[in-house]
Amino acid sequence: MIDLNRRKFLATGAAAGGAFALPSLLSAPAIAQSLSGTGQVVVYDGGGAWGEAKNIAYFEPFQAETGIEVIRQPSGTVGSLRAGILAGQPAYDVANIGGSSIDGLARDGLLAPIDYGWFNAGDRDAFNPVAAGEHFVPALFYSLIIGYDADRFSSNAPLNWGDVWDVDVFGGGRSLATGAWGPDGGTFEAALLADGVPPDQLYPIDWDRAFRSLDRLKPEIIKFWESGAEAVQLIADRQISVGSAWNGRISGAQEQGLKIGGSWDQGILQWDAWAVPTGAANTENAMKFIAFASRPENQAVFAQNILYGPTNARAFDLLAPDRAMLLPTYPTQRDKQVVQNYGFWNAADAGQEANYARAVIEWERWLAGAR
Amino acid sequence: METAAPSNPRRIRAIAPVIVWMVLPALVIFGAVYLVPLAKLVAASFFRDGALTLSNHLDLIGSASFRDIVLRTFKMAVVVTFFTLLLGYPAAYFLSRLAPRRAALLLLLVTVPYLTSILIRSYAWIVLLGPTGLINRSLLWVGIVDEPVRLMFNMTGAYIGMVQIQLPLMIFALYAPMQRIDRTLLNAAQSLGGNRASAFFQVFLPLSLPGVLGGSTLVFLSSLGFYVTPALLGGTGDYMIAQAIQVRVSNLADYDAASAQGTLLLLVVVLAFVLLRRRLTDGISESAAPAATGQRVGNGLRTERMPEAVAQRLHPFFRALSEVLTWLRLPALYLAMAFCLLYLVAPMVVVVVLAFSDAAYLTFPPPDYSLRWFRAFFSDQRWLSALWFSTLCAGLAAVLSTLIAAPAAFALVRRRFPGRLTLYLLLISPLVVPRIIIGVAVLFAFVPLGISGTPIGFILAYALVGVPFVVVLFVTGLRRFDRDLEMAAAGLGATPARVLSTVTLPLLVPTIVSALLFAFIAGFDDVELGLFISGPNATPLPIRMLENIRLEISPQIAVVGTLLFAALIGVFGLHLGVSRLRGLRRRFAKKMILSGTPPRPGAERGAKP
């Protein structure tokens, strides 16, 4: 009963904070799981505005509701995560993993099966457009979109990848994510979309065509960006006029008053997931945390604090339209974008190399002029 | 030499117990936390689908892009070494002519580049080098150029960034041996008819070569590991082997592919060392040092003959150069030192300004100034504990690596035993093996021991990567060591321990200080090891900083750099105060005591260059 009251309180609180509490949610199954427990849970933080949004939406309320202490652990890489699990001491109880890396870890038995018993009824099936899986639960959506100097292109702005490649109409330097990140920088998809490949025919990636397209833009590319922050900093410093950037970075810059525009058209929709490494010290607490972070009302608070899309689609019912329409998974926005096909990226090609690994090798060959 | 190889070949296998004890601590720690886990990792790269194979390595050697990356990396390391030597040599020469206390103050300033994270430093470079940056604006204003020069996002930018970060290492490696060169030799050369410049080329330059060798070794090897700086300041094609390896570990989690590349890199370096082994074994042996006594000049010159021969051949050129340099000497030296300091400190000035920014993002000049980022720092317990954790672990690790590596360096330089070159290569190899691979290896070693994610684990790991700096700096320092002073003390009845504490160690103070400093920095600046062995109760500062800049770069990390800079200035001031006090006390003491300890070499040296 206490949980029920709290839940209601949260919904009202969210409404007062500018969000909508629609009847559909209030009439949802009434019994919420009690997640109370003891001890601690070590959770991937992420830092900066992202870490703060998680803290407000998940860490502090989880701690208050369950009595389980949340330890915020700085982010590592897939490589450090896998090594920790293999060595028998994973860095986190709850990891945050990019969608492109989930399959490989799960296939090798490095992720514990999610215990959906802790989930509130209805939450598991509400995940959309990516469903919750056996070993992972999507945590957030973000999109690799087109960012541009809004001072320079105030009337006629570059809207899609074709425009990014059109250096005659849209002058100035360019920057794309380094292809050494494989799928995570979206550079291969961007190159193909710019070359006129229809979104539904992107996969399997036509490597030759992608690199021919990159060849055409290369003279204008000042550099390939290496961190999410750099993509936007390059525009802010007027080093480039147009490039790829993550939507959260663009909106973050806009909130700070920087004149940077963004276009969702042909954006590459990506996602991260929560997962529990095999051998984590606090597995049960980790499952409880993920269940908590999968509740729509908590995801709505998260989306209030940072412009990453909720993965439990019912969170949209709790968000005011003017906030919801800024999110990458808002229906009209989502339809303009391409959901990145992690299935393709994890599949092995004929040479037995996973496509994400092949991307790195092809990229290095291209840089060396050996393609 | 009393420690020369035993004449009886059968005795070669029997290594004197004292050598074993000097080398053992380093070997034990290396074996446990480095060699064994690394060997497992390397062994794994020789398997494919469960079968022993060379194909992982052969595929790499056959791949045009891998050869391209390796070549580019070596070329880059050579160029960086050349420019750090070019800039560092005059600066170290200038410093070596100052009174030690004054030099120490300037040397402290030289370490400024290490105080900030690479990401904020590279932003500072953008402020300075960008098309609308300070340098381009000055060039345009003066009228040297008509339009902005491209100084970054190409190889120039990468070199500017890399040389700056390696310059302090070169200056320190050169300074310690130079400082001990007996200046009376230069006076002697001049009194025999040479001008100042020719005395320099004939006497000083050859005597300073051990420092050149040591500094170049350190700079070259650690340059092979560059990837963040070229990635941030370089152009589209400046892709280095450390980056290829980092991508394989971090993004692909393919440790086999990474260690195959790491193995080949190490192999190339070892091969180079083996080819150069004659010079290197000479390089780590104590050459019969200061060419002061007649007997030794002959021996001493053997290792220096080559440059001397070159000098002879270039004699007319050098003579002309000498004439010019004799006149330009002082202004040129001051100019070189001033340029070095400006080069090293300029980005820090930008960082300090950024720390007081009121904006939430990096922009220069800041739209407004405030203390908000300082308040944010001091109100966040996580920043403070990370700072404390890093300082503590890197500090203790520096002491540990000096304690284990210094005796080993003594053994390398002063004793003859089989496997010396191998031992030397082993001890400096953590510089060559990509740090991220060491990270994977130590994680696998630490978890069974229960020390991953603990201060002990960090101290051991940091000590490991500090050892190469200690070894090379000590080898460099010991080579130009005047053994006569030790023998004199022993001859006067001092026990070996007393000789060590009253003669050897005091003479080695500059070496010990540089070794501690660089061992400290090796740990304090580390990101890669921290990525693997951090834990809920063990998060070092660079990991905290990395967390803060991955997605948004705020002036927050400029605050960290500024605070460290302020601490350095504080030490600077304190040092200045203490030395002034000491100076007063010494003047007083001199009146009271007539006899003293043996004069420090170079004590008669003038305070001004």
XYZ file of C-alpha atoms in Angstrom, chain B:
609
model
C 87.584 -1.984 -12.940
C 87.044 -4.191 -9.934
C 83.624 -5.376 -11.014
C 84.635 -6.379 -14.504
C 83.638 -9.753 -15.906
C 85.347 -12.652 -14.172
C 88.183 -14.025 -16.205
C 87.184 -17.622 -15.651
C 84.391 -18.340 -18.158
C 82.951 -21.127 -15.999
C 82.167 -18.607 -13.317
C 79.996 -16.506 -15.582
C 76.927 -18.503 -14.617
C 77.456 -17.815 -10.954
C 76.057 -14.370 -10.388
C 77.333 -12.703 -7.260
C 74.744 -12.753 -4.443
C 74.909 -8.996 -4.095
C 73.702 -8.599 -7.678
C 70.852 -10.984 -7.032
C 69.738 -8.888 -4.080
C 69.931 -5.683 -6.081
C 67.833 -7.054 -8.889
C 65.479 -9.373 -7.042
C 62.871 -6.874 -5.723
C 62.294 -5.510 -9.212
C 62.148 -9.011 -10.689
C 59.678 -10.292 -8.106
C 57.240 -7.440 -8.638
C 57.662 -7.553 -12.404
C 57.118 -11.285 -12.454
C 53.988 -11.224 -10.351
C 52.081 -8.260 -11.706
C 53.439 -7.966 -15.222
C 55.429 -10.784 -16.791
C 53.239 -13.749 -15.986
C 49.864 -12.161 -16.805
C 51.311 -10.514 -19.901
C 52.790 -13.807 -21.064
C 49.353 -15.405 -20.786
C 47.841 -12.643 -22.848
C 50.542 -12.863 -25.486
C 50.257 -16.657 -25.554
C 46.529 -16.309 -26.228
C 47.299 -14.340 -29.383
C 49.063 -17.412 -30.786
C 45.851 -19.405 -30.770
C 43.045 -19.272 -33.258
C 39.988 -21.475 -32.779
C 41.876 -23.420 -30.155
C 44.838 -24.288 -32.381
C 48.374 -22.991 -32.091
C 49.048 -20.695 -35.015
C 51.113 -17.805 -36.253
C 48.334 -16.652 -38.535
C 47.193 -13.798 -36.262
C 50.657 -12.302 -36.517
C 51.288 -13.190 -40.156
C 47.948 -11.661 -41.149
C 49.030 -8.473 -39.459
C 52.460 -8.382 -41.054
C 50.821 -9.001 -44.406
C 48.322 -6.215 -43.963
C 49.232 -2.986 -45.724
C 47.323 -0.864 -43.235
C 49.158 -2.351 -40.245
C 52.552 -1.685 -41.857
C 51.387 1.830 -42.676
C 50.323 2.424 -39.078
C 53.575 1.048 -37.647
C 55.698 3.100 -40.029
C 53.744 6.240 -39.277
C 54.088 5.624 -35.554
C 57.870 5.139 -35.746
C 58.304 8.155 -37.972
C 56.264 10.227 -35.574
C 58.305 9.012 -32.592
C 61.565 9.875 -34.370
C 60.400 13.377 -35.261
C 59.111 14.008 -31.741
C 62.402 12.813 -30.269
C 64.367 15.033 -32.642
C 62.434 18.167 -31.788
C 62.396 17.543 -28.035
C 66.170 17.111 -28.208
C 66.551 20.242 -30.312
C 64.538 22.314 -27.867
C 65.479 20.471 -24.701
C 69.260 20.459 -25.092
C 69.841 24.226 -24.921
C 67.307 24.497 -22.111
C 68.981 21.759 -20.086
C 72.379 23.320 -20.825
C 71.110 26.661 -19.584
C 69.707 25.047 -16.434
C 72.862 23.054 -15.779
C 74.818 26.289 -15.602
C 72.589 27.742 -12.916
C 73.123 27.209 -9.218
C 71.287 23.979 -8.365
C 68.667 25.715 -6.264
C 67.791 28.201 -8.948
C 67.723 25.427 -11.540
C 65.379 23.425 -9.332
C 62.875 26.263 -9.397
C 62.889 26.434 -13.176
C 62.747 22.647 -13.450
C 59.626 22.760 -11.331
C 58.051 25.103 -13.876
C 59.074 22.771 -16.668
C 56.687 20.097 -15.345
C 53.652 22.321 -15.934
C 52.324 20.347 -18.942
C 51.706 17.346 -16.691
C 49.298 19.216 -14.473
C 46.339 19.186 -16.812
C 44.375 16.497 -18.472
C 45.217 16.027 -22.133
C 41.695 16.960 -23.146
C 41.699 20.371 -21.542
C 45.261 20.947 -22.702
C 44.289 20.151 -26.260
C 41.442 22.634 -25.967
C 43.978 25.196 -24.792
C 45.990 24.431 -27.916
C 42.892 25.045 -30.024
C 42.592 28.457 -28.372
C 46.206 29.188 -29.234
C 46.573 27.534 -32.636
C 43.117 27.756 -34.195
C 42.355 29.932 -37.231
C 41.133 32.688 -34.909
C 43.596 31.702 -32.177
C 46.122 33.929 -30.492
C 49.045 32.866 -32.674
C 47.232 33.362 -35.951
C 45.841 36.685 -34.802
C 49.333 37.858 -33.865
C 50.755 36.691 -37.198
C 48.016 38.507 -39.089
C 48.425 41.629 -36.984
C 52.165 41.751 -37.557
C 51.498 41.116 -41.220
C 53.658 38.019 -41.625
C 50.737 36.187 -43.198
C 47.683 37.330 -45.117
C 45.360 34.599 -44.013
C 45.314 32.234 -41.035
C 47.892 29.422 -41.165
C 46.637 25.916 -40.542
C 48.465 25.013 -37.315
C 46.230 22.235 -36.064
C 44.156 19.296 -37.202
C 47.189 18.337 -39.235
C 50.547 16.797 -38.383
C 51.898 20.191 -37.271
C 49.281 20.390 -34.550
C 49.943 16.825 -33.451
C 53.696 17.515 -33.234
C 53.206 20.761 -31.318
C 51.117 18.896 -28.774
C 53.354 15.839 -28.517
C 56.677 17.661 -28.322
C 55.328 19.837 -25.543
C 54.346 16.852 -23.433
C 57.714 15.107 -23.978
C 59.910 18.157 -23.550
C 59.997 18.067 -19.719
C 61.127 14.431 -19.798
C 64.002 15.274 -22.160
C 65.071 18.306 -20.138
C 65.160 16.310 -16.903
C 67.036 13.411 -18.481
C 69.639 15.813 -19.885
C 69.919 18.012 -16.845
C 71.108 15.520 -14.227
C 74.208 14.272 -16.123
C 74.995 17.717 -17.543
C 74.883 19.234 -14.127
C 77.701 16.951 -13.022
C 80.045 17.673 -15.949
C 83.137 19.249 -14.571
C 83.285 22.783 -15.964
C 86.988 23.049 -15.273
C 87.395 20.840 -18.346
C 85.832 23.556 -20.444
C 88.131 26.116 -18.917
C 91.052 23.826 -19.643
C 89.997 23.493 -23.263
C 89.779 27.246 -23.563
C 93.105 27.811 -21.920
C 94.524 25.468 -24.543
C 93.371 27.839 -27.239
C 89.830 26.847 -28.099
C 87.088 29.407 -28.007
C 84.076 28.865 -25.793
C 82.015 27.298 -28.529
C 84.667 24.891 -29.692
C 85.295 23.914 -26.084
C 81.618 23.134 -25.936
C 81.646 21.002 -29.072
C 84.884 19.202 -28.236
C 84.351 18.648 -24.535
C 80.886 19.326 -23.233
C 78.854 17.792 -26.035
C 80.595 14.386 -25.932
C 80.352 14.324 -22.149
C 76.634 15.035 -22.296
C 75.907 12.152 -24.664
C 74.749 9.696 -21.967
C 71.986 12.153 -21.140
C 71.136 12.484 -24.824
C 70.960 8.707 -25.158
C 68.868 8.286 -22.008
C 66.507 11.136 -22.797
C 66.058 10.051 -26.392
C 65.367 6.472 -25.327
C 62.659 7.564 -22.921
C 61.080 10.060 -25.292
C 61.203 7.754 -28.297
C 59.741 4.747 -26.498
C 57.007 6.647 -24.735
C 56.144 8.438 -27.995
C 55.285 5.071 -29.517
C 52.361 5.020 -27.103
C 50.820 8.312 -28.205
C 47.248 8.264 -29.348
C 45.110 10.854 -27.583
C 47.181 13.866 -28.618
C 47.429 12.965 -32.331
C 43.756 12.023 -32.281
C 42.742 15.397 -30.846
C 45.212 17.743 -32.541
C 46.152 15.787 -35.656
C 44.406 15.491 -38.986
C 42.185 12.867 -40.550
C 44.913 10.341 -41.292
C 47.035 10.607 -38.153
C 46.175 7.199 -36.828
C 48.790 5.599 -34.559
C 49.379 2.041 -33.437
C 48.417 2.804 -29.842
C 45.062 3.969 -31.157
C 44.579 0.827 -33.218
C 45.362 -1.229 -30.116
C 43.162 0.914 -27.912
C 40.225 0.471 -30.286
C 40.704 -3.300 -30.232
C 40.717 -3.452 -26.460
C 38.157 -0.779 -25.601
C 35.619 -1.037 -28.400
C 36.018 -4.555 -29.734
C 37.107 -6.222 -26.480
C 39.389 -8.326 -28.686
C 42.432 -8.778 -26.452
C 44.002 -11.333 -28.800
C 44.098 -8.948 -31.742
C 45.407 -6.209 -29.474
C 48.140 -8.335 -27.955
C 49.160 -9.615 -31.396
C 49.736 -6.007 -32.430
C 51.399 -5.202 -29.119
C 53.685 -8.220 -29.493
C 54.787 -7.166 -32.955
C 55.418 -3.616 -31.792
C 57.501 -4.913 -28.906
C 59.326 -7.241 -31.273
C 60.307 -4.377 -33.570
C 61.607 -2.394 -30.617
C 63.521 -5.372 -29.196
C 64.997 -5.979 -32.630
C 66.169 -2.393 -32.803
C 67.704 -2.767 -29.367
C 69.465 -5.968 -30.313
C 70.885 -4.362 -33.449
C 72.098 -1.475 -31.344
C 73.174 -3.672 -28.471
C 76.834 -2.762 -28.686
C 76.064 0.880 -28.189
C 73.409 0.114 -25.653
C 75.481 -2.125 -23.427
C 78.068 0.608 -23.580
C 75.215 2.969 -22.865
C 74.219 1.242 -19.679
C 77.745 0.536 -18.542
C 79.671 2.923 -16.503
C 82.041 4.409 -18.979
C 85.199 5.376 -17.220
C 83.745 8.684 -16.415
C 84.874 12.264 -16.250
C 87.793 12.606 -18.494
C 89.709 14.184 -15.702
C 92.515 11.746 -15.090
C 94.879 10.846 -17.849
C 94.411 7.099 -17.645
C 90.711 7.325 -18.097
C 90.507 9.716 -20.965
C 91.535 6.956 -23.312
C 88.908 4.546 -22.053
C 86.273 7.165 -21.805
C 86.657 8.225 -25.364
C 85.968 4.815 -26.746
C 82.237 5.174 -26.396
C 82.330 8.745 -27.598
C 84.556 8.193 -30.589
C 81.861 8.252 -33.169
C 80.491 11.709 -32.465
C 84.018 12.963 -32.092
C 84.928 11.583 -35.489
C 81.887 13.249 -36.927
C 82.910 16.436 -35.225
C 86.334 16.180 -36.855
C 84.875 15.721 -40.285
C 82.582 18.640 -39.762
C 85.417 20.665 -38.397
C 85.269 23.627 -40.819
C 81.543 23.848 -40.361
C 81.874 23.692 -36.598
C 84.566 26.339 -36.643
C 82.351 28.753 -38.454
C 79.476 27.793 -36.188
C 81.733 28.197 -33.183
C 82.674 31.709 -34.137
C 79.054 32.687 -34.539
C 77.931 30.865 -31.439
C 80.633 32.352 -29.296
C 79.125 35.740 -29.963
C 75.515 34.643 -29.942
C 75.935 32.226 -27.091
C 74.325 34.131 -24.264
C 71.408 35.718 -26.110
C 70.733 32.425 -27.899
C 70.703 30.484 -24.637
C 68.381 32.933 -22.931
C 66.146 32.929 -25.962
C 66.041 29.126 -26.126
C 65.163 28.853 -22.450
C 62.533 31.572 -22.683
C 60.981 29.898 -25.710
C 60.849 26.545 -23.920
C 59.185 28.035 -20.885
C 56.685 29.933 -23.007
C 55.931 26.795 -24.993
C 55.444 24.749 -21.842
C 53.446 27.293 -19.879
C 51.286 28.997 -22.548
C 48.503 26.378 -22.629
C 48.404 26.461 -18.833
C 47.667 30.186 -18.913
C 44.638 29.479 -21.080
C 43.573 26.728 -18.694
C 43.760 29.050 -15.681
C 41.635 31.651 -17.456
C 39.097 28.964 -18.376
C 38.851 27.798 -14.769
C 37.426 31.182 -13.785
C 34.888 31.092 -16.603
C 31.248 31.630 -15.777
C 30.106 29.676 -18.842
C 28.960 26.065 -18.776
C 31.061 25.185 -21.806
C 34.542 25.968 -23.032
C 34.817 29.270 -24.772
C 37.722 31.652 -24.903
C 37.827 34.339 -23.742
C 35.066 33.479 -21.254
C 31.956 35.691 -21.534
C 32.091 36.319 -17.790
C 34.161 35.303 -14.805
C 33.130 33.559 -11.600
C 34.203 30.988 -9.053
C 31.327 28.631 -9.830
C 33.523 25.771 -11.052
C 35.758 26.045 -7.998
C 32.706 25.904 -5.746
C 31.420 22.908 -7.689
C 34.771 21.177 -7.231
C 35.047 21.742 -3.508
C 31.440 20.843 -2.818
C 31.781 17.470 -4.538
C 33.268 14.869 -2.263
C 33.963 12.603 -5.250
C 36.420 15.065 -6.787
C 38.229 15.575 -3.524
C 38.531 11.888 -2.723
C 39.735 11.125 -6.256
C 42.398 13.818 -5.938
C 43.521 12.415 -2.600
C 43.463 8.830 -3.866
C 45.589 9.656 -6.914
C 48.101 11.708 -4.965
C 48.489 9.023 -2.320
C 48.769 6.044 -4.671
C 51.009 7.762 -7.230
C 53.196 9.113 -4.414
C 53.688 5.760 -2.709
C 54.138 4.086 -6.089
C 56.885 6.563 -7.000
C 58.733 5.685 -3.804
C 58.215 1.969 -4.406
C 59.426 2.067 -7.999
C 62.484 4.072 -6.996
C 63.242 1.618 -4.208
C 63.080 -1.394 -6.499
C 64.466 0.116 -9.690
C 67.370 2.170 -8.366
C 69.300 -0.850 -6.994
C 68.668 -2.662 -10.265
C 70.050 0.343 -12.155
C 73.141 0.298 -9.896
C 73.636 -3.356 -10.757
C 73.196 -2.667 -14.469
C 75.732 0.117 -14.518
C 78.337 -1.051 -12.012
C 78.300 -4.812 -12.314
C 78.916 -7.237 -15.114
C 76.611 -10.214 -15.250
C 74.980 -12.289 -17.965
C 71.638 -11.059 -19.203
C 72.247 -7.420 -18.439
C 70.759 -6.192 -21.686
C 67.775 -8.496 -21.220
C 67.208 -7.164 -17.744
C 67.463 -3.595 -19.000
C 64.983 -4.307 -21.789
C 62.621 -5.980 -19.354
C 62.675 -3.080 -16.940
C 62.027 -0.455 -19.589
C 59.513 -2.562 -21.518
C 56.441 -1.189 -19.669
C 57.098 1.957 -21.707
C 56.717 0.063 -24.966
C 53.978 -2.420 -24.166
C 50.812 -0.423 -24.788
C 49.479 0.749 -21.441
C 46.017 -0.557 -22.185
C 47.368 -4.096 -22.622
C 49.168 -3.771 -19.307
C 45.775 -2.738 -17.919
C 44.167 -5.997 -19.040
C 47.133 -8.012 -17.773
C 47.240 -6.483 -14.285
C 43.493 -6.865 -13.897
C 43.794 -10.618 -14.455
C 46.728 -10.730 -12.048
C 45.037 -8.662 -9.351
C 41.594 -10.241 -9.123
C 42.806 -13.614 -7.767
C 44.960 -11.710 -5.276
C 41.964 -9.676 -4.190
C 43.710 -6.372 -4.862
C 41.867 -5.116 -7.932
C 39.975 -1.966 -7.002
C 42.183 -1.339 -3.959
C 44.931 1.170 -3.195
C 47.471 -1.684 -3.031
C 46.602 -2.693 -6.580
C 46.993 0.868 -7.805
C 50.321 1.327 -6.021
C 51.710 -1.844 -7.598
C 50.405 -1.003 -11.061
C 51.630 2.591 -10.910
C 55.012 1.429 -9.594
C 55.293 -0.905 -12.565
C 54.860 1.890 -15.105
C 57.146 4.166 -13.099
C 60.075 1.743 -13.186
C 61.278 2.508 -16.759
C 61.671 6.182 -15.902
C 63.608 5.398 -12.733
C 65.845 2.890 -14.498
C 66.748 5.105 -17.440
C 67.240 8.221 -15.330
C 69.451 6.331 -12.863
C 71.452 4.629 -15.592
C 71.935 8.040 -17.188
C 72.828 9.604 -13.852
C 75.248 6.892 -12.790
C 77.171 6.835 -16.036
C 78.729 10.221 -15.481
C 79.353 9.496 -11.876
C 82.730 10.359 -10.458
C 83.698 7.125 -8.714
C 86.877 8.746 -7.426
C 84.839 10.528 -4.777
C 83.467 7.222 -3.509
C 86.908 5.628 -3.576
C 88.339 8.555 -1.696
C 85.722 8.191 1.000
C 86.295 4.435 1.184
C 90.021 4.998 1.268
C 89.523 7.274 4.246
C 87.856 4.386 6.062
C 84.154 4.902 5.388
C 82.008 1.763 5.328
C 80.131 1.050 2.072
C 76.886 2.133 3.740
C 78.464 5.380 4.831
C 79.894 5.980 1.371
C 76.409 5.465 -0.033
C 74.727 7.830 2.390
C 77.358 10.557 2.556
C 78.791 10.551 -0.954
C 76.801 8.576 -3.513
C 73.239 9.544 -2.669
C 73.901 13.255 -2.087
C 75.608 13.411 -5.466
C 72.616 11.704 -7.034
C 70.005 14.082 -5.621
C 69.016 15.550 -9.010
C 68.634 12.027 -10.390
C 66.619 10.801 -7.421
C 64.321 13.799 -7.572
C 63.699 13.445 -11.316
C 63.136 9.709 -10.949
C 60.596 10.212 -8.159
C 58.913 12.969 -10.112
C 58.512 11.034 -13.347
C 57.517 7.844 -11.563
C 54.874 9.903 -9.774
C 53.623 11.432 -13.010
C 53.524 8.019 -14.706
C 50.912 6.992 -12.154
C 49.201 10.299 -11.509
C 48.467 10.870 -15.216
C 47.426 7.325 -15.965
C 44.046 6.613 -17.503
C 44.398 3.151 -19.010
C 45.309 1.181 -15.889
C 42.597 3.000 -13.979
C 40.014 1.930 -16.533
C 40.660 -1.670 -15.608
C 41.411 -1.736 -11.899
C 39.147 1.020 -10.552
C 36.580 0.007 -7.976
C 33.873 1.589 -5.854
C 36.472 2.561 -3.279
C 39.308 3.232 -5.654
C 38.707 5.871 -8.295
C 41.707 7.934 -9.378
C 41.477 11.518 -10.586
C 42.039 10.871 -14.322
C 39.116 8.436 -14.370
C 36.965 11.031 -12.668
C 38.117 13.598 -15.235
C 37.487 11.245 -18.137
C 33.953 10.754 -16.853
C 33.555 14.519 -16.883
C 34.679 15.192 -20.415
C 33.419 12.314 -22.481
C 30.135 13.928 -23.286
C 30.517 17.552 -22.340
C 33.643 19.554 -21.740
C 32.928 22.085 -19.022
C 35.469 24.361 -17.329
C 35.303 21.925 -14.398
C 38.475 20.088 -15.355
C 40.270 23.382 -15.908
C 39.771 23.875 -12.178
C 41.661 20.671 -11.423
C 44.596 21.834 -13.562
C 44.518 25.273 -11.999
C 44.556 23.879 -8.478
C 47.531 21.655 -9.290
C 49.249 24.652 -10.877
C 48.558 26.698 -7.741
C 50.024 23.871 -5.634
C 53.123 23.908 -7.822
C 53.464 27.667 -7.469
C 53.054 27.144 -3.725
C 55.913 24.640 -3.652
C 57.884 27.063 -5.805
C 57.358 29.864 -3.268
C 58.116 27.615 -0.341
C 61.283 26.389 -1.997
C 62.331 29.965 -2.658
C 61.714 30.897 0.971
C 63.505 27.863 2.355
C 66.544 28.320 0.142
C 66.788 31.957 1.182
C 66.687 30.885 4.826
C 69.212 28.160 4.157
C 71.468 30.630 2.423
C 71.451 32.836 5.497
C 72.140 29.888 7.775
C 74.971 28.666 5.621
C 76.650 32.031 5.617
C 76.425 31.954 9.378
C 77.669 28.382 9.616
C 80.618 29.071 7.353
C 81.974 31.492 9.877
C 81.762 28.895 12.614
C 83.162 25.838 10.875
C 86.308 25.875 8.914
C 86.641 22.317 7.684
C 83.818 20.879 5.663
C 82.560 17.930 3.681
C 84.221 17.339 0.321
C 83.255 20.150 -2.021
C 80.328 19.352 -4.243
C 81.402 18.998 -7.815
C 80.562 22.145 -9.645
C 80.203 24.121 -6.431
C 82.656 26.579 -7.835
C 80.459 27.012 -10.829
C 79.220 30.493 -11.477
C 75.571 31.129 -10.862
C 75.083 32.729 -14.224
C 75.452 31.044 -17.557
